[in-house]
Structure formats: structure tokens, C-alpha cells
Short mmCIF file of C-alpha atoms in Angstrom, two decimals:
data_model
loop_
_atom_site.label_atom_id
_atom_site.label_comp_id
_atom_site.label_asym_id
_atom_site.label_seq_id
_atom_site.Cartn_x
_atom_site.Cartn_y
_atom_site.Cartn_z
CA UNK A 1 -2.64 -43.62 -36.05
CA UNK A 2 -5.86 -45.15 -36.99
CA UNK A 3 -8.99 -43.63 -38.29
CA UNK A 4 -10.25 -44.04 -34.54
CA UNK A 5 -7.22 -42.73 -32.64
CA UNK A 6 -7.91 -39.70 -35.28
CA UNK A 7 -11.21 -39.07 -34.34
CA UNK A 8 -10.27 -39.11 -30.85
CA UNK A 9 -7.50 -36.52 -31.40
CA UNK A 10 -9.82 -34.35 -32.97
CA UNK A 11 -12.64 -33.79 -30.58
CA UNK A 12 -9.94 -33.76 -27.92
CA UNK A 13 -8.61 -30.87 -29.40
CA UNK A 14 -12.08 -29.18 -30.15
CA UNK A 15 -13.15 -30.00 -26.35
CA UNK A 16 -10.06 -28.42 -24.91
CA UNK A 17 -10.50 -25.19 -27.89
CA UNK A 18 -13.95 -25.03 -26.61
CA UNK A 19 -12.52 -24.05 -22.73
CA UNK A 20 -10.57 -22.18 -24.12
CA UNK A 21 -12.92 -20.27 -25.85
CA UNK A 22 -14.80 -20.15 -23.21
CA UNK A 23 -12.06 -18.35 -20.86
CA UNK A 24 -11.53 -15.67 -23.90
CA UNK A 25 -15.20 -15.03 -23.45
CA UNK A 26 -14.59 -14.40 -19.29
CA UNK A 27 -11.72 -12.38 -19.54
CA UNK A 28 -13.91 -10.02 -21.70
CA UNK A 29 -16.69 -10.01 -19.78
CA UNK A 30 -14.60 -8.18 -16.67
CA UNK A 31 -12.18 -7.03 -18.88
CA UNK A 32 -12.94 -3.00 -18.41
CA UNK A 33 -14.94 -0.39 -16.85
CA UNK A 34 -16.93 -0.95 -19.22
CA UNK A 35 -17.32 -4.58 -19.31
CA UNK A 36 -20.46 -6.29 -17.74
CA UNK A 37 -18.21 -7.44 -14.62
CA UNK A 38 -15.25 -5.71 -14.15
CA UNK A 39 -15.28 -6.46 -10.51
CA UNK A 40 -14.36 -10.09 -11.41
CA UNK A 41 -11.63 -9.04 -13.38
CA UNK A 42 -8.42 -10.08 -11.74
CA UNK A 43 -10.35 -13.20 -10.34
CA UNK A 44 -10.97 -14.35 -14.35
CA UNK A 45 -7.21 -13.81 -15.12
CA UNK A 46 -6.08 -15.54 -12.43
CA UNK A 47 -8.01 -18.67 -13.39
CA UNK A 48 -7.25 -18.06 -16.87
CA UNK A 49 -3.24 -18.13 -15.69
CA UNK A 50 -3.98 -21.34 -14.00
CA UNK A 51 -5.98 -23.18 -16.18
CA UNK A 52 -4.84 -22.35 -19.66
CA UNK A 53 -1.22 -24.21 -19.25
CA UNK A 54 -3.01 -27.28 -18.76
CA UNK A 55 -4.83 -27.14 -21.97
CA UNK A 56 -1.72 -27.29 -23.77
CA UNK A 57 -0.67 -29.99 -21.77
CA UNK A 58 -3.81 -31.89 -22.60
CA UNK A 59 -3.46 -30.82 -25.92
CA UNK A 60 -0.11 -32.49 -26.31
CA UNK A 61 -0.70 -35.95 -24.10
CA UNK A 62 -1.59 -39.25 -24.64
CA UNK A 63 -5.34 -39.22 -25.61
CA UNK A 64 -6.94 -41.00 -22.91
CA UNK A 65 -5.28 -39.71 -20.06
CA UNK A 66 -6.02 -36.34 -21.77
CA UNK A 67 -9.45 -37.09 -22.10
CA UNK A 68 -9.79 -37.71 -18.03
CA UNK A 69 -7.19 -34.14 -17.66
CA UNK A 70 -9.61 -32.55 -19.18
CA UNK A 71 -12.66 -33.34 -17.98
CA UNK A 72 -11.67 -32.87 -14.65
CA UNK A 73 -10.49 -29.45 -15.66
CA UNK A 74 -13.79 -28.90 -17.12
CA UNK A 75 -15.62 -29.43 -13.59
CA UNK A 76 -13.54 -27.38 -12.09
CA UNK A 77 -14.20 -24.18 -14.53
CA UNK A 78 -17.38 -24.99 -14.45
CA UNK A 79 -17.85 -24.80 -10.92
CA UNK A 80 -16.41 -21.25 -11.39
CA UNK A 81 -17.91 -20.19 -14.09
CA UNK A 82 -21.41 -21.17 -12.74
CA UNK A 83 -20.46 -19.22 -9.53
CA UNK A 84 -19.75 -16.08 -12.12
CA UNK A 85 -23.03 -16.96 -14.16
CA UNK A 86 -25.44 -16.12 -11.48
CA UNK A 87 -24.42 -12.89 -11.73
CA UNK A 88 -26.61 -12.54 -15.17
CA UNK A 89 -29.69 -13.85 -13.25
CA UNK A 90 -31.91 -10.79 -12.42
CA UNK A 91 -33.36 -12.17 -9.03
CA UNK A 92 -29.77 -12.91 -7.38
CA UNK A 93 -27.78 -10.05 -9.00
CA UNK A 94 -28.71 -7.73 -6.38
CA UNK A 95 -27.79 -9.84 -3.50
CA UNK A 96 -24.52 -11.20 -4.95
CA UNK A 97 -23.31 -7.26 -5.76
CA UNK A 98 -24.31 -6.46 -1.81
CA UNK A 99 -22.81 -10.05 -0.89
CA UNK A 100 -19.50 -9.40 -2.63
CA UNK A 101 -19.38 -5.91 -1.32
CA UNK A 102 -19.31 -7.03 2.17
CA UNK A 103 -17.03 -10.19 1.38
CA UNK A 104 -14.71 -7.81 0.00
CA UNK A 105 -14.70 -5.39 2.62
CA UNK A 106 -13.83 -8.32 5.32
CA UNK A 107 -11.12 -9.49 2.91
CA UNK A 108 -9.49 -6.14 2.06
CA UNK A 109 -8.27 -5.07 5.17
CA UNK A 110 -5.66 -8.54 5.82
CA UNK A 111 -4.89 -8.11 1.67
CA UNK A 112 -3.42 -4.63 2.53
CA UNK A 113 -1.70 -5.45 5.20
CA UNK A 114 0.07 -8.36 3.32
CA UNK A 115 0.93 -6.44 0.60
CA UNK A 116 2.50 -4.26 2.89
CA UNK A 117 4.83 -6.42 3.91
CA UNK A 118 8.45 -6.59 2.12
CA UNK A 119 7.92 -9.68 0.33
CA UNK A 120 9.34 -11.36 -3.24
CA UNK A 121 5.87 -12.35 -4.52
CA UNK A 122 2.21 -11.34 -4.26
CA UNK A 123 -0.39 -12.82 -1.54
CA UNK A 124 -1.32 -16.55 -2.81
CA UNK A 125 -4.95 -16.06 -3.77
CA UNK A 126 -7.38 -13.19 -5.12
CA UNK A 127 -10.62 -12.26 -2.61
CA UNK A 128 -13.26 -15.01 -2.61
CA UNK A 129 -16.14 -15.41 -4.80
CA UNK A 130 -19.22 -15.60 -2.92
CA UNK A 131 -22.12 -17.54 -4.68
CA UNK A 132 -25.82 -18.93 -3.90
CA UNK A 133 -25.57 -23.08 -3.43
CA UNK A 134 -28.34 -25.39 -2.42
CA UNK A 135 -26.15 -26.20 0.78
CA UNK A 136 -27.98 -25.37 3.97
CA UNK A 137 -25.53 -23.53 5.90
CA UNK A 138 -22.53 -21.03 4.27
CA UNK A 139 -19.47 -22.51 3.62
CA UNK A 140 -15.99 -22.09 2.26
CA UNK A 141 -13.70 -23.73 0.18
CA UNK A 142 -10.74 -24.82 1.10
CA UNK A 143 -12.80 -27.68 2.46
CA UNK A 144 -11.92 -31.87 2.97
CA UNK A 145 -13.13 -33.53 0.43
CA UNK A 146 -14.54 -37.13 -0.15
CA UNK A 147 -13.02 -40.36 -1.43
CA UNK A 148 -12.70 -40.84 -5.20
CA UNK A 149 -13.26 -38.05 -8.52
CA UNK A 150 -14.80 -35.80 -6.04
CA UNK A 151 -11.64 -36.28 -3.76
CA UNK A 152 -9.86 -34.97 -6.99
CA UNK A 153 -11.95 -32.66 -8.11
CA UNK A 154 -11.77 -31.15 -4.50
CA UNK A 155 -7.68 -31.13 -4.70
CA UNK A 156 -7.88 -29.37 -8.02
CA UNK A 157 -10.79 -26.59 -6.65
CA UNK A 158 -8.11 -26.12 -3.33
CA UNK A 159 -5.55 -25.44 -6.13
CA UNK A 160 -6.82 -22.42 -7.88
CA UNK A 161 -6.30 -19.32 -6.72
CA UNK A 162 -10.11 -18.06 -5.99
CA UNK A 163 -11.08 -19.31 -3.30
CA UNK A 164 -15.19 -19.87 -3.17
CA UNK A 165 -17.63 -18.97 -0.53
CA UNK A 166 -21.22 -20.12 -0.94
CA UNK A 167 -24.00 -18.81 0.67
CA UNK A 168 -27.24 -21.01 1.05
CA UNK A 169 -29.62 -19.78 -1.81
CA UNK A 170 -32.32 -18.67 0.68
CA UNK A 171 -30.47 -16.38 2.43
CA UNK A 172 -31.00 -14.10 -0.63
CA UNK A 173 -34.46 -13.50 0.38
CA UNK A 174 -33.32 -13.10 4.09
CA UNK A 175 -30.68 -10.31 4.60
CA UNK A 176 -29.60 -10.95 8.15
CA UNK A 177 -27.87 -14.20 7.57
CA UNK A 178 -25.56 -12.33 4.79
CA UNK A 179 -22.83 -11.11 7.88
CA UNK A 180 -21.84 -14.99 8.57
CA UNK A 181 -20.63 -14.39 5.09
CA UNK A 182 -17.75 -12.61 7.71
CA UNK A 183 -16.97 -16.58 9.02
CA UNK A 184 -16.33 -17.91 5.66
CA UNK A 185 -14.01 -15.14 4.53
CA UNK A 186 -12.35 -15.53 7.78
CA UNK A 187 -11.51 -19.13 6.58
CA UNK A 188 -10.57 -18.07 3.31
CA UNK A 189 -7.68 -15.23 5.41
CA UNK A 190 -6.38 -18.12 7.17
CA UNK A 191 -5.50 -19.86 3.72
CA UNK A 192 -4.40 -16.92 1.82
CA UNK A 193 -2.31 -15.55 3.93
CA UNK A 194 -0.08 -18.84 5.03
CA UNK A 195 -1.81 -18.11 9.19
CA UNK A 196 -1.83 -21.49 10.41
CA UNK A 197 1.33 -22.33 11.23
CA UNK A 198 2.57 -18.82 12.94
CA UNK A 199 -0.85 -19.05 14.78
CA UNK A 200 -0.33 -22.58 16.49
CA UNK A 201 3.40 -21.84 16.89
CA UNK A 202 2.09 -18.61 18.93
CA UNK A 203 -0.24 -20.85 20.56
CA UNK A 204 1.83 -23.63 21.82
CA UNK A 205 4.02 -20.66 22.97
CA UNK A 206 1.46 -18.64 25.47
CA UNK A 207 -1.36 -21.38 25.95
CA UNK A 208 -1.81 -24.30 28.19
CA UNK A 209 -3.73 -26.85 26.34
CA UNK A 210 -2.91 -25.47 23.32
CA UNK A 211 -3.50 -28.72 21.49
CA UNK A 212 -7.62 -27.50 22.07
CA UNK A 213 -7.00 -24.64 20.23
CA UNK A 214 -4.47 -25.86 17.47
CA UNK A 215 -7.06 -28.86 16.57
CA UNK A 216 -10.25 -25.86 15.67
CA UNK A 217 -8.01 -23.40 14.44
CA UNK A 218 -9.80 -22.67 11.46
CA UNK A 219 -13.19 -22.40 13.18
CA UNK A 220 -11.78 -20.02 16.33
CA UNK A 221 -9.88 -18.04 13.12
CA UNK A 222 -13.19 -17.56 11.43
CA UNK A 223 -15.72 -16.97 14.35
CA UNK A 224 -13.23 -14.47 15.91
CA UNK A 225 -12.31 -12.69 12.48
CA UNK A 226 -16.44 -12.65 11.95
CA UNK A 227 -16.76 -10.75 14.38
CA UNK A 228 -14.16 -7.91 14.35
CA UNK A 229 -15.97 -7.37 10.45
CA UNK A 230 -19.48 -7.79 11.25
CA UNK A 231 -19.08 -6.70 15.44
CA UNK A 232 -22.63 -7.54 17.25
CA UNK A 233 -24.25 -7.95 14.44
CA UNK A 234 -22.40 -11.08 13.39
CA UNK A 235 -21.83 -12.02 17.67
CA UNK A 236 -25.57 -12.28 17.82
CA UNK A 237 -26.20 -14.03 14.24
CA UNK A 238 -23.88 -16.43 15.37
CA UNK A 239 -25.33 -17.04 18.77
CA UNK A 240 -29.14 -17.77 17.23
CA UNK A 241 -27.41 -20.03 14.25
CA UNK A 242 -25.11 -22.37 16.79
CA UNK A 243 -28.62 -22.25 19.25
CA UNK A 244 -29.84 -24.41 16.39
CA UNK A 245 -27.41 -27.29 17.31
CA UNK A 246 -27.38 -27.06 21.28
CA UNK A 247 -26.16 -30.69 21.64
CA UNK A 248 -23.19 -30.30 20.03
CA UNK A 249 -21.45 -29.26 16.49
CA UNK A 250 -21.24 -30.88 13.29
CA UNK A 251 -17.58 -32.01 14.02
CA UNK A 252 -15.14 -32.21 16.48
CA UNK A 253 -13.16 -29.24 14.01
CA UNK A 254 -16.00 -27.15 15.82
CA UNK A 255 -16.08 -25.77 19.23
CA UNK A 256 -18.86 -26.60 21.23
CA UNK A 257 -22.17 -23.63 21.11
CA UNK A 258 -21.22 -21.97 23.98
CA UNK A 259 -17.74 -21.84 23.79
CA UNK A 260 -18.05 -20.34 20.10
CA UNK A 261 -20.34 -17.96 22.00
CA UNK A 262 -18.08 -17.35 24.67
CA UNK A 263 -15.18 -16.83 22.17
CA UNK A 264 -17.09 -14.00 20.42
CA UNK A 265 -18.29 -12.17 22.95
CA UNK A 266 -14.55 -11.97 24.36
CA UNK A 267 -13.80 -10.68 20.67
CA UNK A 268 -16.57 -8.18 21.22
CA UNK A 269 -14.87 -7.66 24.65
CA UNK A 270 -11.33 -6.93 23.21
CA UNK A 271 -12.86 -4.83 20.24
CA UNK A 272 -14.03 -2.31 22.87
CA UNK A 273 -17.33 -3.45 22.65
CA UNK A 274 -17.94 -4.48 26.35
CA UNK A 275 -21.72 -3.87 26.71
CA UNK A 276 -22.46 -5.85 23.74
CA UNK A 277 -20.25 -8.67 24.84
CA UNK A 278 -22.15 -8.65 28.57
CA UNK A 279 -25.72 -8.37 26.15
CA UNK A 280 -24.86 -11.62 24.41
CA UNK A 281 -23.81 -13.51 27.03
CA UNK A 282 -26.82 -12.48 28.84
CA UNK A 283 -28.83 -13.19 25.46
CA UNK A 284 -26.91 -16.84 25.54
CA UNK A 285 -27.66 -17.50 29.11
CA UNK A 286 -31.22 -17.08 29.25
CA UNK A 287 -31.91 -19.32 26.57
CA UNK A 288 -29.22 -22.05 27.51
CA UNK A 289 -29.33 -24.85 29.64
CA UNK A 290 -27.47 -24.75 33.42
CA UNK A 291 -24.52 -26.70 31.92
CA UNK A 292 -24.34 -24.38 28.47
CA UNK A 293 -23.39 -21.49 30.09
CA UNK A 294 -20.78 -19.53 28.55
CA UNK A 295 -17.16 -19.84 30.14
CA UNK A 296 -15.28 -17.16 31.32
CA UNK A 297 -11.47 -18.53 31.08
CA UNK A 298 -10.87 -17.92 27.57
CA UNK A 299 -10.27 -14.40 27.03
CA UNK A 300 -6.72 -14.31 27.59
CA UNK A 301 -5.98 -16.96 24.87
CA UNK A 302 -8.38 -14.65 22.60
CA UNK A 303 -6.53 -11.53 23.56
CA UNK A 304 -3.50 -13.67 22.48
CA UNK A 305 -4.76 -14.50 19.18
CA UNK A 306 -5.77 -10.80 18.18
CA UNK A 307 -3.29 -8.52 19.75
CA UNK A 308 -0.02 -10.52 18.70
CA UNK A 309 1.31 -9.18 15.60
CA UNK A 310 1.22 -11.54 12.62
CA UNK A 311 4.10 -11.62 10.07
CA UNK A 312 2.15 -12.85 6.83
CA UNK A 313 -0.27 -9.71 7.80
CA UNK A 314 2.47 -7.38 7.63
CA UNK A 315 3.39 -7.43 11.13
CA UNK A 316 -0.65 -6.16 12.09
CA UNK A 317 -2.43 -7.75 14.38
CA UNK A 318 -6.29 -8.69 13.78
CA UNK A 319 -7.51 -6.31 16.23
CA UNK A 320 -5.28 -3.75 13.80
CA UNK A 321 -6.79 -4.53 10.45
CA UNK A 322 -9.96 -2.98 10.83
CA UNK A 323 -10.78 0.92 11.54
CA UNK A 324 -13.29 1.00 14.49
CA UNK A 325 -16.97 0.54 14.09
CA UNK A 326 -18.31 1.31 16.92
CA UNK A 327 -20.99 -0.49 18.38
CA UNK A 328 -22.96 2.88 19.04
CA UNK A 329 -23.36 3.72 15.89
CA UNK A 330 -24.01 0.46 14.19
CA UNK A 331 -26.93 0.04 16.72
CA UNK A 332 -28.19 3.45 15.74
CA UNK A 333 -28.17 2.34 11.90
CA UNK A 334 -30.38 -0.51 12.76
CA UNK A 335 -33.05 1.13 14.41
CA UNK A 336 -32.85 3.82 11.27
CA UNK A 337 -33.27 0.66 9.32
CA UNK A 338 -36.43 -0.87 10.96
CA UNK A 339 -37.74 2.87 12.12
CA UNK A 340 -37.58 4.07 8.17
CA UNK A 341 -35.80 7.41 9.41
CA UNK A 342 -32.38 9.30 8.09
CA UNK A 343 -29.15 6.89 8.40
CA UNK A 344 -27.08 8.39 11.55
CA UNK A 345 -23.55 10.21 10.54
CA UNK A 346 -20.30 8.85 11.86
CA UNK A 347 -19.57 6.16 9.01
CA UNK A 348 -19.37 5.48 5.46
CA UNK A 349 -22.76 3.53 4.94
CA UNK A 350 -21.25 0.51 2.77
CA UNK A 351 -22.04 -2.75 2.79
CA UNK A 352 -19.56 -3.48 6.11
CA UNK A 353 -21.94 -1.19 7.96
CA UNK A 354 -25.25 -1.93 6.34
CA UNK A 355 -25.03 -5.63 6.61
CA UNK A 356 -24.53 -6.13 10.07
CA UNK A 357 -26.85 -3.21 10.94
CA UNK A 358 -29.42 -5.40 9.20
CA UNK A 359 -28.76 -8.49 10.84
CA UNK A 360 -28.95 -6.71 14.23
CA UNK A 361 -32.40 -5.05 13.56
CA UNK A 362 -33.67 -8.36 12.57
CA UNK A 363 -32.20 -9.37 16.47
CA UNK A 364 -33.67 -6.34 18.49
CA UNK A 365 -37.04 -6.24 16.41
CA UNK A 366 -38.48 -9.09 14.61
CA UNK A 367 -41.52 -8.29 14.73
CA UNK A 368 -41.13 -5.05 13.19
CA UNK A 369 -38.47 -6.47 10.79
CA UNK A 370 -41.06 -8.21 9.39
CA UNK A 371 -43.68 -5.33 8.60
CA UNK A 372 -40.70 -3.58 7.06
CA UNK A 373 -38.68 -5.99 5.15
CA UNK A 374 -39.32 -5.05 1.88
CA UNK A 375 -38.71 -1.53 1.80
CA UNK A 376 -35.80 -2.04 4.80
CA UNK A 377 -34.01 -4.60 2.02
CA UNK A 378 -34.40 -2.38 -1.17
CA UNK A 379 -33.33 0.62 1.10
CA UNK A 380 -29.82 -1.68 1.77
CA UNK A 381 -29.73 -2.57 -1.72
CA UNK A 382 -29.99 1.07 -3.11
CA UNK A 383 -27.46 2.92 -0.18
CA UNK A 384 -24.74 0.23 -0.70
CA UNK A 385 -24.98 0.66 -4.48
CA UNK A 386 -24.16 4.48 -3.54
CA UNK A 387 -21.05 3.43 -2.09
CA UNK A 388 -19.94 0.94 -4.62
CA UNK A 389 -16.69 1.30 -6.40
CA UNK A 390 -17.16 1.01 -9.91
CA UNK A 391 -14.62 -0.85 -12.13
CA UNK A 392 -12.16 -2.99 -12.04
CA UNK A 393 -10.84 -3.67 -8.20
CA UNK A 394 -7.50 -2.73 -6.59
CA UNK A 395 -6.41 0.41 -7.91
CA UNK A 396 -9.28 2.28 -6.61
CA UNK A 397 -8.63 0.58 -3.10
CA UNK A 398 -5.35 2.69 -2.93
CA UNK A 399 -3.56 -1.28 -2.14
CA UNK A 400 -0.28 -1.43 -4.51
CA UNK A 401 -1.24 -4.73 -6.45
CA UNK A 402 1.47 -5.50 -9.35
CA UNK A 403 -0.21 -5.54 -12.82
CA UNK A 404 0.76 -8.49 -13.23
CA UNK A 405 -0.71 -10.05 -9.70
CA UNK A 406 -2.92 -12.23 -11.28
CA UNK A 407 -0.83 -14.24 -13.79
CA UNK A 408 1.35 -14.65 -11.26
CA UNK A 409 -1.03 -16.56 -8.72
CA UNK A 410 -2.37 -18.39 -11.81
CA UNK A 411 1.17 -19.42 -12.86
CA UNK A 412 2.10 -20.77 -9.31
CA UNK A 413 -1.07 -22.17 -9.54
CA UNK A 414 -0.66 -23.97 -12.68
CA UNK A 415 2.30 -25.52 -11.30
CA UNK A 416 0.16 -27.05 -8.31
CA UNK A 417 -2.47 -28.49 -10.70
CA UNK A 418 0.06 -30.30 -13.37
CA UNK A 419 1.25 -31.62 -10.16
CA UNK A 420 -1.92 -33.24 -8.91
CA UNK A 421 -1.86 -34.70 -12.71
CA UNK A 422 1.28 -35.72 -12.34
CA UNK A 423 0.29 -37.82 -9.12
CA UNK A 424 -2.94 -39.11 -10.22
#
């Protein structure tokens, strides 16, 4: 080996030490109580299981395909790790606690009925890690990616087993547009739980034109799983944010406005949440053009899709996963919001409550919502820290997660990654 192939070697080895020191100083960041994040606990270990076998692999290749290993390993932690990072930041700490709240509170309900299912091995993925991006609309990941090292950077993200969901920075001074956080973790269910297939089999089963439906699974999965989580206050979120593109979607993965309208208010519908779902179509209709109007032949298809019991949910179906809300009450919440008064009983005020409550106050009242902001956020802020579970996340949840959960998903994990090496 020559002085030069030495030198390489050696800051190959002090890069991939330097990860690795790097995940040590993670996993004790959430590693207790006690720790700064202990919310993010079996998240860190998880990428930790994943990512740590392919140091030693880069440790013991040939230098220069090491060298590329790793720094494509390092993009992807990094992309992580920044996600974690904003945590320490004083002005988005606050919103990321409420935002992870209320993404875990979506999420939790299909991860117990998983686990309740007899099954050899735990679900695929840990709950999503919701972050601020510079992106203007939320989004999840899984995502496609682009040609080239971003293509393969994208493989390697799809890989791990925390899946991210980023939320446009701005939103963070805007509270209402935190329930379409709902959409993106209904994405992130579809993934985790292996849906896809047993939901287009169902379809092609019960629905003519089911090809429709099969090609915008994913989007119909996510609007209609928004909405059983965040009820009318996500329906009518959704309706102003699609308004925004009346000529059409961003793909043809999309449905087209008023169908995605139409599809949640027949959600709403099937939720037991008639009036709301006639209000929104109403709402729809008298700001849409003649030929926007919502349709009326889809409810059966969504009555389909939420009623049918779903093996890799334990046999519940979606309209099962979630204890009712009712409408009533989350409508009394947000006039308590904008009118300053006492919080109504009926509910655990959490963040599933007190983020769509928000997001419908800043519907009904806008011009009130804006004289009140302030005080109406930090009064959010302060309730749904009330009703925060401290510590480390599962246990307390009552959901029987295996101790060693985590390494598992990273190990099965580690095997997809080596693979993508092993491709590339």
C-alpha cells in the first residue's frame, strides 16, 4: 500500500468514526426520561440499527467505492439528523412538539391495530418525523425521486425505517395549516403497513373503473385517512388549499379539486358527520365554477375503502381505528378558541382535538382569528403541553412494542441499504 493509499485509509476510517460518533451522541440525546428528546428515542435506534452495519462495511471495502458508500450514507443521516436538530432551535421547538403530537396521534391508532395482529415480526417502520422544509406545500417521504445521486440518495432515504414528513417552514407561524399534517401521515400508513396491494385487490374486486382509483391510491389513502384524524377541520383545510389549483393538480397521481373535495366530504359523510359533509359541499359549490361541482357517485367506493376490514391493520377497518370525535364538539372547541372562553368537556384536549379545532376557527372566523392569534396559538401551545406524554414513547401508549422493535426494523433495514450498494 503506498503512502497515498495510506492516507486514504486513514481519513476513511476517521470519516466513517466520525458518524459513528455522531449516532453515539443521538442515541443519548433520547436515550431516557431524562434525556433532552426521549420522544425520538426508538426513531434514533432504529436508524442507528440501519446505518451502523454499513459503516463496517465501508470500513472494510475497497477505498474508493467506500469513499462514495459513505458519503451517500452521510446525506442521508444528515437529512435526519437536521430534521432532529431543529428541535434545539427555540423559535420552532414549540411547533414541532405540537406538530409531532398530532402526527403521532394520526399514526398511533393503525400502529395498534397492527401490532395487534398475530404476526412473526414488528410493523416495518417507526411513526414519522415531522420537520420544517423550505418546500411550499407538506409532503412525505416515500416520494419518486429524480435521475442521478439524488435518485440514490432518494432510494437510500425510502430505505430507512423513519419515514419523514415536512411541513413548509411558514406554517409554524400559521397554526391552521398544521392538520394537513393528517394527509402526509396518511401516506406514510399506506407504506408502513404493506396497504397497497390488499387495497387495489379490494378495489378491482367491488369497483367498476377501478383502474381510476388503483392509479391515485396514495392520494385517495391520504385525503380520506386526513380526514377521519383531523374530521372538518382538515375537510375544510383541504377544500381552501386544492381551491388554490382550480385548473387541475400537480399530477395525474392527484385527483382532480373537486373530486378530492367530493371524496372528503363522503368521508365526513361515513364518519357520521353528515351536516358537515352537506356544509362543505355547499362551501365548495359556491365558490366553484358550473363544471367543478362536486360529484355525487363516489360514496359507495369510499364506503368500500373504509368499512372493509384490512388485514395488515389487524383486521380493523379505517372507519375503526379512531374513537369518535364528534363534529359537535370539535366545533364548540373552536369557537372557545377564537371567543377566549373555558374549553367545552366531552374530550381529552390533545393535540388531535386542538389542531383541527384551530384550523376550523381560522375557517368560520378569520377575521376574528386574526385579532386573536397570538394569545389563541400560545393558548394551543400551553393545553397540548398539558396533555403530553412525557418520556420515551410506546410503553405509556399501552401498545405492546418488543424491546427490541427498533433494532429489528433497523436490521431489516440494513439489509435493504447494502442492497442498493450492492446494485449501484
Amino acid at each position: 500500500m503506498t503512502p497515498a493509499d495510506r492516507r486514504r485509509r486513514v481519513a476513511l476510517l476517521a470519516r466513517a468514526d466520525g458518524l459513528a460518533a455522531d449516532l453515539d451522541h443521538w442515541l443519548a440525546l433520547t436515550a431516557d426520561a431524562d434525556a433532552p428528546f426521549p420522544r425520538h428515542h426508538t426513531q434514533v435506534r432504529a436508524l442507528d440499527a440501519a446505518l451502523r452495519p454499513l459503516l463496517t462495511r465501508v470500513r472494510d471495502g475497497e477505498p474508493r467505492r467506500s469513499d462514495v458508500e459513505l458519503a451517500l450514507l452521510q446525506e442521508v443521516w444528515c437529512r435526519l439528523r437536521d430534521a432532529l436538530a431543529q428541535r434545539w432551535d427555540g423559535s420552532t421547538a414549540e411547533f414541532l412538539e405540537l406538530a409531532d403530537d398530532f402526527a403521532w396521534s394520526c399514526y398511533l391508532p393503525a400502529l395498534t391495530a397492527a401490532r395487534s395482529a398475530v404476526r412473526a415480526e414488528p410493523p416495518a417502520v417507526e411513526p414519522p418525523l415531522v420537520h420544517l422544509t423550505s418546500h411550499a406545500v407538506p409532503f412525505a417521504l416515500p416520494r419518486l425521486a429524480t435521475d442521478g445521486r439524488r435518485a440514490q440518495v432518494g432510494e437510500l432515504r425510502r430505505a430507512l425505517p423513519v419515514p419523514l414528513v415536512g411541513l413548509p417552514f411558514v406554517q409554524s407561524r400559521h397554526l391552521p395549516e398544521t392538520v394537513l399534517t393528517a394527509h402526509e401521515v396518511g401516506h406514510c400508513v399506506l407504506d408502513a403497513f404493506g396497504l397497497t396491494g390488499e387495497l387495489n385487490a379490494l378495489l378491482r374486486r367491488t369497483t367498476d373503473g377501478a383502474d381510476w382509483w388503483t392509479d391515485r391510491l396514495p392520494e385517495v389513502f391520504a385525503d380520506l385517512y386526513g380526514t377521519l384524524c383531523g374530521g372538518s377541520g382538515f375537510a375544510f383545510t383541504l377544500a381552501e388549499f386544492v381551491a388554490l389549483t382550480p385548473g387541475g393538480p400537480p399530477s395525474d397521481r392527484y385527483p382532480v379539486p373537486r373530486v378530492r373535495v367530493a371524496l372528503v366530504a363522503d368521508t365526513l359523510a361515513e364518519a357520521g358527520h353528515e351536516e358537515a359533509a352537506v356544509e362543505l359541499r355547499a362551501h365548495w359549490d359556491a365558490q366553484a365554477a358550473a363544471d367543478h361541482r362536486v360529484p355525487d357517485a363516489l360514496r359507495p367506493t369510499v364506503r368500500t375503502l373504509l368499512t372493509t376490514p384490512l388485514d395488515g391493520l389487524g383486521g380493523t377497518p379505517l372507519l375503526g381505528l379512531f374513537p369518535a370525535v364528534s363534529d359537535a364538539l370539535l366545533r364548540r372547541t373552536a369557537d372557545a378558541l377564537l371567543r377566549r372562553t373555558s374549553l367545552p368537556r366531552g374530550g381529552e384536549a390533545g393535540a388531535r382535538l386542538l389542531v383541527p379545532a384551530a384550523a376550523l376557527a381560522f375557517h368560520r372566523d378569520p377575521d376574528r382569528w386574526t385579532t386573536v392569534v397570538t394569545a389563541l396559538t400560545a393558548r394551543v401551545h400551553d393545553v397540548a403541553a398539558k396533555y403530553r406524554r412525557r418520556g420515551i414513547r410506546g410503553p405509556e401508549e399501552r401498545v405492546p412494542t418488543p424491546d427490541d422493535a427498533p433494532r429489528k426494523q433497523g436490521a431489516r433495514a440494513a439489509v435493504r441499504l447494502e442492497a442498493l450498494f450492492d446494485s449501484w
